[in-house]
Amino acid sequence: MTTIALEALDLAALLCSRVCHDVISPVGAIVNGLEVLDEEKDPEMRTFALDLVKKSATMASAKLQFCRLAFGAAGSAGASIDTGDAETVTRGLFGDDKIKLDWRAPRILMPKNKVKLILNLCLIAAGTIPRGGTMTVEVEGQGDAAAVRIVAKGSYARVPAGVAALLAGAPEHGAVDAHAIQPFFTGLVAREVGMVASVRAEPEGIVVEAHPVVAEAAMPEAGGALPDAALPDAASVAADLADQMRAAAAVDLGPASRVAAA
């Protein structure tokens, strides 16, 4: 699997395209509603148009607030964000009752890039249940050991083609467009904070998660803990962890990774 890195300008342009794509629909509906109000004299049609303007304005605001945390700087460099704010903007985004959000993450301050990661993982999870359903968000552990797990359930739940490869930074066709930038950016942010993001189908639903890279070296094989005799010495463990961290960092070092950290 060959990973790719985007130039800073390309990454910024694609993310801007993604945000514009998300916001243009409700903004367009507001314009249409105002045109009806300006031209229509029928009270029933005017009531319908006013309702359309109100709902569309609410949705546009929700999308912008979500995008500000998920893609934007949302504060100065190194700032922490309250996960309660992340819950609020996520509930606002999915406020149409199509997706029921079960937010089980504790309310704590987290580094902004980890909060970005949670929000972007929520977008990916929502994309796996196009006809709606439930989405359970959990954050386990604290500090650098914190892991994120989201389970999405719904009719016709499925992992969209190419998303797993984009999370890994290795798009199937070797290129990233505005349609694919969000999962690619999610993987970029995950690696920036020393985590690995993944998506897979399981009997319980579609699982979207991120866990620290160092946790991989500590995981025992299926079937239980390793016996003492099989434990590697401390030097071997340290060397393995260092190799993993260098490999993760090498994927997006350069201009693109600096944009993700902004």
PDB file of C-alpha atoms in Angstrom:
ATOM      1  CA  MET A   1       0.000   0.000   0.000  1.00  0.00           C
ATOM      2  CA  THR A   2       1.594   3.249  -1.160  1.00  0.00           C
ATOM      3  CA  THR A   3       0.752   6.336   0.860  1.00  0.00           C
ATOM      4  CA  ILE A   4       0.593   9.804  -0.637  1.00  0.00           C
ATOM      5  CA  ALA A   5       1.004  13.333   0.748  1.00  0.00           C
ATOM      6  CA  LEU A   6      -0.759  16.417  -0.542  1.00  0.00           C
ATOM      7  CA  GLU A   7       0.824  19.807  -0.920  1.00  0.00           C
ATOM      8  CA  ALA A   8      -0.471  22.374   1.562  1.00  0.00           C
ATOM      9  CA  LEU A   9      -2.282  24.411  -1.108  1.00  0.00           C
ATOM     10  CA  ASP A  10      -3.959  21.311  -2.544  1.00  0.00           C
ATOM     11  CA  LEU A  11      -5.117  20.157   0.889  1.00  0.00           C
ATOM     12  CA  ALA A  12      -6.478  23.612   1.738  1.00  0.00           C
ATOM     13  CA  ALA A  13      -8.287  23.898  -1.608  1.00  0.00           C
ATOM     14  CA  LEU A  14      -9.894  20.457  -1.302  1.00  0.00           C
ATOM     15  CA  LEU A  15     -11.036  21.101   2.260  1.00  0.00           C
ATOM     16  CA  CYS A  16     -12.541  24.436   1.187  1.00  0.00           C
ATOM     17  CA  SER A  17     -14.381  22.649  -1.619  1.00  0.00           C
ATOM     18  CA  ARG A  18     -15.731  20.133   0.875  1.00  0.00           C
ATOM     19  CA  VAL A  19     -17.001  22.849   3.234  1.00  0.00           C
ATOM     20  CA  CYS A  20     -18.597  24.787   0.368  1.00  0.00           C
ATOM     21  CA  HIS A  21     -20.273  21.609  -0.861  1.00  0.00           C
ATOM     22  CA  ASP A  22     -21.781  21.033   2.587  1.00  0.00           C
ATOM     23  CA  VAL A  23     -23.049  24.582   3.004  1.00  0.00           C
ATOM     24  CA  ILE A  24     -24.246  25.428  -0.517  1.00  0.00           C
ATOM     25  CA  SER A  25     -27.424  23.339  -0.273  1.00  0.00           C
ATOM     26  CA  PRO A  26     -29.015  25.056   2.759  1.00  0.00           C
ATOM     27  CA  VAL A  27     -27.800  28.470   1.564  1.00  0.00           C
ATOM     28  CA  GLY A  28     -29.386  27.839  -1.834  1.00  0.00           C
ATOM     29  CA  ALA A  29     -32.634  26.874  -0.121  1.00  0.00           C
ATOM     30  CA  ILE A  30     -32.563  30.161   1.821  1.00  0.00           C
ATOM     31  CA  VAL A  31     -32.213  32.093  -1.436  1.00  0.00           C
ATOM     32  CA  ASN A  32     -35.124  30.178  -2.989  1.00  0.00           C
ATOM     33  CA  GLY A  33     -37.295  30.801   0.039  1.00  0.00           C
ATOM     34  CA  LEU A  34     -36.558  34.542  -0.004  1.00  0.00           C
ATOM     35  CA  GLU A  35     -37.449  34.703  -3.695  1.00  0.00           C
ATOM     36  CA  VAL A  36     -40.803  33.096  -2.980  1.00  0.00           C
ATOM     37  CA  LEU A  37     -41.451  35.546  -0.141  1.00  0.00           C
ATOM     38  CA  ASP A  38     -40.609  38.423  -2.466  1.00  0.00           C
ATOM     39  CA  GLU A  39     -42.882  37.288  -5.300  1.00  0.00           C
ATOM     40  CA  GLU A  40     -45.637  35.170  -3.762  1.00  0.00           C
ATOM     41  CA  LYS A  41     -48.824  36.705  -2.350  1.00  0.00           C
ATOM     42  CA  ASP A  42     -50.568  33.502  -1.328  1.00  0.00           C
ATOM     43  CA  PRO A  43     -50.453  33.251   2.509  1.00  0.00           C
ATOM     44  CA  GLU A  44     -49.988  29.483   2.477  1.00  0.00           C
ATOM     45  CA  MET A  45     -47.039  29.667   0.085  1.00  0.00           C
ATOM     46  CA  ARG A  46     -45.478  32.489   2.084  1.00  0.00           C
ATOM     47  CA  THR A  47     -45.765  30.419   5.270  1.00  0.00           C
ATOM     48  CA  PHE A  48     -44.124  27.488   3.502  1.00  0.00           C
ATOM     49  CA  ALA A  49     -41.317  29.711   2.192  1.00  0.00           C
ATOM     50  CA  LEU A  50     -40.700  31.261   5.615  1.00  0.00           C
ATOM     51  CA  ASP A  51     -40.504  27.808   7.191  1.00  0.00           C
ATOM     52  CA  LEU A  52     -38.022  26.756   4.502  1.00  0.00           C
ATOM     53  CA  VAL A  53     -35.850  29.808   5.204  1.00  0.00           C
ATOM     54  CA  LYS A  54     -35.861  29.138   8.959  1.00  0.00           C
ATOM     55  CA  LYS A  55     -34.975  25.457   8.639  1.00  0.00           C
ATOM     56  CA  SER A  56     -32.307  26.088   6.017  1.00  0.00           C
ATOM     57  CA  ALA A  57     -30.715  28.888   8.036  1.00  0.00           C
ATOM     58  CA  THR A  58     -30.581  26.617  11.082  1.00  0.00           C
ATOM     59  CA  MET A  59     -28.959  23.852   9.042  1.00  0.00           C
ATOM     60  CA  ALA A  60     -26.435  26.209   7.442  1.00  0.00           C
ATOM     61  CA  SER A  61     -25.458  27.516  10.882  1.00  0.00           C
ATOM     62  CA  ALA A  62     -25.115  23.959  12.246  1.00  0.00           C
ATOM     63  CA  LYS A  63     -22.925  22.894   9.340  1.00  0.00           C
ATOM     64  CA  LEU A  64     -20.666  25.924   9.693  1.00  0.00           C
ATOM     65  CA  GLN A  65     -20.268  25.452  13.442  1.00  0.00           C
ATOM     66  CA  PHE A  66     -19.425  21.790  12.930  1.00  0.00           C
ATOM     67  CA  CYS A  67     -16.954  22.527  10.128  1.00  0.00           C
ATOM     68  CA  ARG A  68     -15.241  25.177  12.241  1.00  0.00           C
ATOM     69  CA  LEU A  69     -14.301  22.538  14.822  1.00  0.00           C
ATOM     70  CA  ALA A  70     -13.827  19.615  12.431  1.00  0.00           C
ATOM     71  CA  PHE A  71     -11.697  21.383   9.820  1.00  0.00           C
ATOM     72  CA  GLY A  72     -10.765  24.823  11.168  1.00  0.00           C
ATOM     73  CA  ALA A  73      -8.276  26.151  13.678  1.00  0.00           C
ATOM     74  CA  ALA A  74     -10.900  26.626  16.436  1.00  0.00           C
ATOM     75  CA  GLY A  75      -8.477  28.543  18.638  1.00  0.00           C
ATOM     76  CA  SER A  76      -4.788  29.202  18.841  1.00  0.00           C
ATOM     77  CA  ALA A  77      -2.093  26.596  18.244  1.00  0.00           C
ATOM     78  CA  GLY A  78      -2.012  23.949  20.933  1.00  0.00           C
ATOM     79  CA  ALA A  79      -5.460  24.901  22.281  1.00  0.00           C
ATOM     80  CA  SER A  80      -7.699  22.388  24.019  1.00  0.00           C
ATOM     81  CA  ILE A  81     -11.405  22.011  23.258  1.00  0.00           C
ATOM     82  CA  ASP A  82     -14.223  20.897  25.528  1.00  0.00           C
ATOM     83  CA  THR A  83     -15.703  17.646  24.256  1.00  0.00           C
ATOM     84  CA  GLY A  84     -19.054  19.061  25.346  1.00  0.00           C
ATOM     85  CA  ASP A  85     -18.707  21.596  22.522  1.00  0.00           C
ATOM     86  CA  ALA A  86     -17.984  18.745  20.136  1.00  0.00           C
ATOM     87  CA  GLU A  87     -21.168  17.003  21.271  1.00  0.00           C
ATOM     88  CA  THR A  88     -23.184  20.194  20.808  1.00  0.00           C
ATOM     89  CA  VAL A  89     -22.097  20.794  17.213  1.00  0.00           C
ATOM     90  CA  THR A  90     -22.552  17.109  16.360  1.00  0.00           C
ATOM     91  CA  ARG A  91     -26.096  17.086  17.705  1.00  0.00           C
ATOM     92  CA  GLY A  92     -26.761  20.265  15.748  1.00  0.00           C
ATOM     93  CA  LEU A  93     -25.523  18.676  12.539  1.00  0.00           C
ATOM     94  CA  PHE A  94     -27.675  15.570  12.973  1.00  0.00           C
ATOM     95  CA  GLY A  95     -30.661  17.424  14.370  1.00  0.00           C
ATOM     96  CA  ASP A  96     -33.084  16.268  11.660  1.00  0.00           C
ATOM     97  CA  ASP A  97     -33.842  13.002  13.534  1.00  0.00           C
ATOM     98  CA  LYS A  98     -32.518  10.911  10.643  1.00  0.00           C
ATOM     99  CA  ILE A  99     -29.630   9.786  12.836  1.00  0.00           C
ATOM    100  CA  LYS A 100     -30.063   9.230  16.572  1.00  0.00           C
ATOM    101  CA  LEU A 101     -26.875  10.229  18.365  1.00  0.00           C
ATOM    102  CA  ASP A 102     -25.863   8.377  21.535  1.00  0.00           C
ATOM    103  CA  TRP A 103     -22.923  10.411  22.855  1.00  0.00           C
ATOM    104  CA  ARG A 104     -21.115   8.535  25.638  1.00  0.00           C
ATOM    105  CA  ALA A 105     -17.833  10.425  25.662  1.00  0.00           C
ATOM    106  CA  PRO A 106     -16.982  12.120  28.981  1.00  0.00           C
ATOM    107  CA  ARG A 107     -16.963  15.901  29.068  1.00  0.00           C
ATOM    108  CA  ILE A 108     -13.271  16.785  29.298  1.00  0.00           C
ATOM    109  CA  LEU A 109     -10.745  19.110  27.705  1.00  0.00           C
ATOM    110  CA  MET A 110      -8.859  17.451  24.865  1.00  0.00           C
ATOM    111  CA  PRO A 111      -6.215  18.695  22.399  1.00  0.00           C
ATOM    112  CA  LYS A 112      -8.016  20.296  19.479  1.00  0.00           C
ATOM    113  CA  ASN A 113      -6.674  17.823  16.910  1.00  0.00           C
ATOM    114  CA  LYS A 114      -8.088  14.909  18.904  1.00  0.00           C
ATOM    115  CA  VAL A 115     -11.458  16.646  18.967  1.00  0.00           C
ATOM    116  CA  LYS A 116     -11.130  17.190  15.207  1.00  0.00           C
ATOM    117  CA  LEU A 117     -10.506  13.483  14.874  1.00  0.00           C
ATOM    118  CA  ILE A 118     -13.646  12.578  16.832  1.00  0.00           C
ATOM    119  CA  LEU A 119     -15.804  14.882  14.694  1.00  0.00           C
ATOM    120  CA  ASN A 120     -14.366  13.589  11.433  1.00  0.00           C
ATOM    121  CA  LEU A 121     -14.874  10.003  12.570  1.00  0.00           C
ATOM    122  CA  CYS A 122     -18.517  10.939  13.240  1.00  0.00           C
ATOM    123  CA  LEU A 123     -18.842  12.138   9.626  1.00  0.00           C
ATOM    124  CA  ILE A 124     -17.444   8.857   8.365  1.00  0.00           C
ATOM    125  CA  ALA A 125     -19.764   6.864  10.632  1.00  0.00           C
ATOM    126  CA  ALA A 126     -22.778   8.872   9.434  1.00  0.00           C
ATOM    127  CA  GLY A 127     -21.781   8.123   5.851  1.00  0.00           C
ATOM    128  CA  THR A 128     -22.074   4.390   6.519  1.00  0.00           C
ATOM    129  CA  ILE A 129     -25.811   4.674   7.319  1.00  0.00           C
ATOM    130  CA  PRO A 130     -27.199   6.709   4.385  1.00  0.00           C
ATOM    131  CA  ARG A 131     -30.812   5.908   5.324  1.00  0.00           C
ATOM    132  CA  GLY A 132     -30.367   6.864   8.943  1.00  0.00           C
ATOM    133  CA  GLY A 133     -30.068   4.889  12.150  1.00  0.00           C
ATOM    134  CA  THR A 134     -28.159   5.189  15.415  1.00  0.00           C
ATOM    135  CA  MET A 135     -24.609   6.319  16.076  1.00  0.00           C
ATOM    136  CA  THR A 136     -22.899   5.610  19.408  1.00  0.00           C
ATOM    137  CA  VAL A 137     -19.784   7.649  20.230  1.00  0.00           C
ATOM    138  CA  GLU A 138     -17.418   6.481  22.969  1.00  0.00           C
ATOM    139  CA  VAL A 139     -14.038   7.735  24.185  1.00  0.00           C
ATOM    140  CA  GLU A 140     -12.145   5.324  26.423  1.00  0.00           C
ATOM    141  CA  GLY A 141      -8.978   6.039  28.375  1.00  0.00           C
ATOM    142  CA  GLN A 142      -7.300   9.334  29.103  1.00  0.00           C
ATOM    143  CA  GLY A 143      -4.511  11.460  27.723  1.00  0.00           C
ATOM    144  CA  ASP A 144      -2.328   9.855  25.069  1.00  0.00           C
ATOM    145  CA  ALA A 145      -3.958   6.466  25.743  1.00  0.00           C
ATOM    146  CA  ALA A 146      -7.466   7.663  24.838  1.00  0.00           C
ATOM    147  CA  ALA A 147      -9.196   5.701  22.076  1.00  0.00           C
ATOM    148  CA  VAL A 148     -12.302   6.607  20.062  1.00  0.00           C
ATOM    149  CA  ARG A 149     -14.937   4.067  19.034  1.00  0.00           C
ATOM    150  CA  ILE A 150     -18.094   4.835  17.055  1.00  0.00           C
ATOM    151  CA  VAL A 151     -20.683   2.185  16.166  1.00  0.00           C
ATOM    152  CA  ALA A 152     -23.231   3.012  13.448  1.00  0.00           C
ATOM    153  CA  LYS A 153     -26.354   0.891  12.912  1.00  0.00           C
ATOM    154  CA  GLY A 154     -29.063   1.349  10.328  1.00  0.00           C
ATOM    155  CA  SER A 155     -30.782   0.023   7.236  1.00  0.00           C
ATOM    156  CA  TYR A 156     -28.378  -0.783   4.406  1.00  0.00           C
ATOM    157  CA  ALA A 157     -25.373   0.061   6.577  1.00  0.00           C
ATOM    158  CA  ARG A 158     -22.152  -0.412   4.626  1.00  0.00           C
ATOM    159  CA  VAL A 159     -18.591   0.839   4.415  1.00  0.00           C
ATOM    160  CA  PRO A 160     -18.345   3.185   1.383  1.00  0.00           C
ATOM    161  CA  ALA A 161     -15.854   2.036  -1.236  1.00  0.00           C
ATOM    162  CA  GLY A 162     -12.353   3.361  -0.788  1.00  0.00           C
ATOM    163  CA  VAL A 163     -12.833   4.887   2.681  1.00  0.00           C
ATOM    164  CA  ALA A 164     -10.580   2.401   4.484  1.00  0.00           C
ATOM    165  CA  ALA A 165      -7.749   3.080   2.029  1.00  0.00           C
ATOM    166  CA  LEU A 166      -8.239   6.845   2.316  1.00  0.00           C
ATOM    167  CA  LEU A 167      -7.998   6.635   6.111  1.00  0.00           C
ATOM    168  CA  ALA A 168      -4.682   4.868   5.654  1.00  0.00           C
ATOM    169  CA  GLY A 169      -3.479   7.677   3.356  1.00  0.00           C
ATOM    170  CA  ALA A 170      -3.350   5.374   0.337  1.00  0.00           C
ATOM    171  CA  PRO A 171      -6.259   6.122  -2.049  1.00  0.00           C
ATOM    172  CA  GLU A 172      -7.007   3.249  -4.405  1.00  0.00           C
ATOM    173  CA  HIS A 173      -6.415   5.322  -7.541  1.00  0.00           C
ATOM    174  CA  GLY A 174      -3.452   7.238  -6.173  1.00  0.00           C
ATOM    175  CA  ALA A 175      -5.239  10.595  -6.093  1.00  0.00           C
ATOM    176  CA  VAL A 176      -7.595  12.527  -3.814  1.00  0.00           C
ATOM    177  CA  ASP A 177     -10.463  14.745  -4.963  1.00  0.00           C
ATOM    178  CA  ALA A 178     -12.959  16.926  -3.078  1.00  0.00           C
ATOM    179  CA  HIS A 179     -15.282  13.949  -2.648  1.00  0.00           C
ATOM    180  CA  ALA A 180     -12.566  11.873  -0.972  1.00  0.00           C
ATOM    181  CA  ILE A 181     -10.775  14.576   1.004  1.00  0.00           C
ATOM    182  CA  GLN A 182     -12.724  14.153   4.250  1.00  0.00           C
ATOM    183  CA  PRO A 183     -11.685  10.537   5.035  1.00  0.00           C
ATOM    184  CA  PHE A 184      -8.162  11.287   3.786  1.00  0.00           C
ATOM    185  CA  PHE A 185      -8.003  14.311   6.110  1.00  0.00           C
ATOM    186  CA  THR A 186      -9.291  12.145   8.964  1.00  0.00           C
ATOM    187  CA  GLY A 187      -6.384   9.754   8.535  1.00  0.00           C
ATOM    188  CA  LEU A 188      -4.021  12.705   8.334  1.00  0.00           C
ATOM    189  CA  VAL A 189      -5.275  14.112  11.646  1.00  0.00           C
ATOM    190  CA  ALA A 190      -5.129  10.664  13.265  1.00  0.00           C
ATOM    191  CA  ARG A 191      -1.484  10.233  12.343  1.00  0.00           C
ATOM    192  CA  GLU A 192      -0.734  13.772  13.507  1.00  0.00           C
ATOM    193  CA  VAL A 193      -1.850  12.812  17.044  1.00  0.00           C
ATOM    194  CA  GLY A 194      -0.144   9.404  16.959  1.00  0.00           C
ATOM    195  CA  MET A 195      -3.250   7.323  16.277  1.00  0.00           C
ATOM    196  CA  VAL A 196      -4.495   4.872  13.665  1.00  0.00           C
ATOM    197  CA  ALA A 197      -8.025   5.295  12.258  1.00  0.00           C
ATOM    198  CA  SER A 198      -9.992   2.431  10.715  1.00  0.00           C
ATOM    199  CA  VAL A 199     -13.473   1.417   9.588  1.00  0.00           C
ATOM    200  CA  ARG A 200     -14.927  -2.074   9.256  1.00  0.00           C
ATOM    201  CA  ALA A 201     -18.211  -3.972   9.251  1.00  0.00           C
ATOM    202  CA  GLU A 202     -18.964  -6.135  12.284  1.00  0.00           C
ATOM    203  CA  PRO A 203     -22.098  -8.012  13.434  1.00  0.00           C
ATOM    204  CA  GLU A 204     -22.875  -5.179  15.860  1.00  0.00           C
ATOM    205  CA  GLY A 205     -22.736  -2.579  13.080  1.00  0.00           C
ATOM    206  CA  ILE A 206     -20.175  -0.457  11.259  1.00  0.00           C
ATOM    207  CA  VAL A 207     -17.283   0.288  13.591  1.00  0.00           C
ATOM    208  CA  VAL A 208     -15.242   3.449  13.065  1.00  0.00           C
ATOM    209  CA  GLU A 209     -12.424   3.858  15.541  1.00  0.00           C
ATOM    210  CA  ALA A 210      -9.025   5.334  16.300  1.00  0.00           C
ATOM    211  CA  HIS A 211      -6.486   4.080  18.810  1.00  0.00           C
ATOM    212  CA  PRO A 212      -2.951   5.093  19.715  1.00  0.00           C
ATOM    213  CA  VAL A 213      -0.210   3.625  17.526  1.00  0.00           C
ATOM    214  CA  VAL A 214       1.692   2.449  20.612  1.00  0.00           C
ATOM    215  CA  ALA A 215      -1.276   0.325  21.632  1.00  0.00           C
ATOM    216  CA  GLU A 216      -0.661  -1.976  18.665  1.00  0.00           C
ATOM    217  CA  ALA A 217       2.644  -3.201  20.101  1.00  0.00           C
ATOM    218  CA  ALA A 218       1.025  -3.923  23.455  1.00  0.00           C
ATOM    219  CA  MET A 219      -1.879  -5.941  22.039  1.00  0.00           C
ATOM    220  CA  PRO A 220      -1.648  -9.701  22.750  1.00  0.00           C
ATOM    221  CA  GLU A 221      -2.559 -12.213  20.092  1.00  0.00           C
ATOM    222  CA  ALA A 222      -6.163 -13.391  20.049  1.00  0.00           C
ATOM    223  CA  GLY A 223      -6.727 -15.886  22.825  1.00  0.00           C
ATOM    224  CA  GLY A 224      -5.438 -13.976  25.841  1.00  0.00           C
ATOM    225  CA  ALA A 225      -2.331 -12.518  27.372  1.00  0.00           C
ATOM    226  CA  LEU A 226       1.109 -13.616  26.370  1.00  0.00           C
ATOM    227  CA  PRO A 227       2.950 -15.891  28.814  1.00  0.00           C
ATOM    228  CA  ASP A 228       5.881 -14.334  30.648  1.00  0.00           C
ATOM    229  CA  ALA A 229       8.383 -16.381  28.666  1.00  0.00           C
ATOM    230  CA  ALA A 230       7.063 -14.896  25.424  1.00  0.00           C
ATOM    231  CA  LEU A 231       7.351 -11.283  26.543  1.00  0.00           C
ATOM    232  CA  PRO A 232      10.039  -9.369  24.593  1.00  0.00           C
ATOM    233  CA  ASP A 233      12.755  -7.511  26.436  1.00  0.00           C
ATOM    234  CA  ALA A 234      12.365  -3.795  27.088  1.00  0.00           C
ATOM    235  CA  ALA A 235      14.900  -2.773  24.442  1.00  0.00           C
ATOM    236  CA  SER A 236      13.029  -4.689  21.716  1.00  0.00           C
ATOM    237  CA  VAL A 237       9.715  -3.127  22.699  1.00  0.00           C
ATOM    238  CA  ALA A 238      11.229   0.366  22.676  1.00  0.00           C
ATOM    239  CA  ALA A 239      12.797  -0.191  19.264  1.00  0.00           C
ATOM    240  CA  ASP A 240       9.529  -1.513  17.804  1.00  0.00           C
ATOM    241  CA  LEU A 241       7.558   1.435  19.148  1.00  0.00           C
ATOM    242  CA  ALA A 242      10.096   3.900  17.793  1.00  0.00           C
ATOM    243  CA  ASP A 243       9.898   2.302  14.335  1.00  0.00           C
ATOM    244  CA  GLN A 244       6.097   2.511  14.353  1.00  0.00           C
ATOM    245  CA  MET A 245       6.080   6.144  15.388  1.00  0.00           C
ATOM    246  CA  ARG A 246       8.651   7.070  12.738  1.00  0.00           C
ATOM    247  CA  ALA A 247       6.642   5.235  10.090  1.00  0.00           C
ATOM    248  CA  ALA A 248       3.412   6.980  11.106  1.00  0.00           C
ATOM    249  CA  ALA A 249       5.063  10.389  11.182  1.00  0.00           C
ATOM    250  CA  ALA A 250       6.785   9.869   7.835  1.00  0.00           C
ATOM    251  CA  VAL A 251       3.484   9.478   5.990  1.00  0.00           C
ATOM    252  CA  ASP A 252       2.496  13.112   6.124  1.00  0.00           C
ATOM    253  CA  LEU A 253       5.540  15.067   7.228  1.00  0.00           C
ATOM    254  CA  GLY A 254       5.801  18.315   5.307  1.00  0.00           C
ATOM    255  CA  PRO A 255       3.427  21.065   4.290  1.00  0.00           C
ATOM    256  CA  ALA A 256       0.254  18.966   4.379  1.00  0.00           C
ATOM    257  CA  SER A 257       0.724  17.775   7.934  1.00  0.00           C
ATOM    258  CA  ARG A 258       1.323  21.334   9.069  1.00  0.00           C
ATOM    259  CA  VAL A 259      -2.004  22.343   7.584  1.00  0.00           C
ATOM    260  CA  ALA A 260      -3.753  19.553   9.530  1.00  0.00           C
ATOM    261  CA  ALA A 261      -2.222  20.770  12.744  1.00  0.00           C
ATOM    262  CA  ALA A 262      -3.486  24.322  12.158  1.00  0.00           C
TER     263      ALA A 262
END
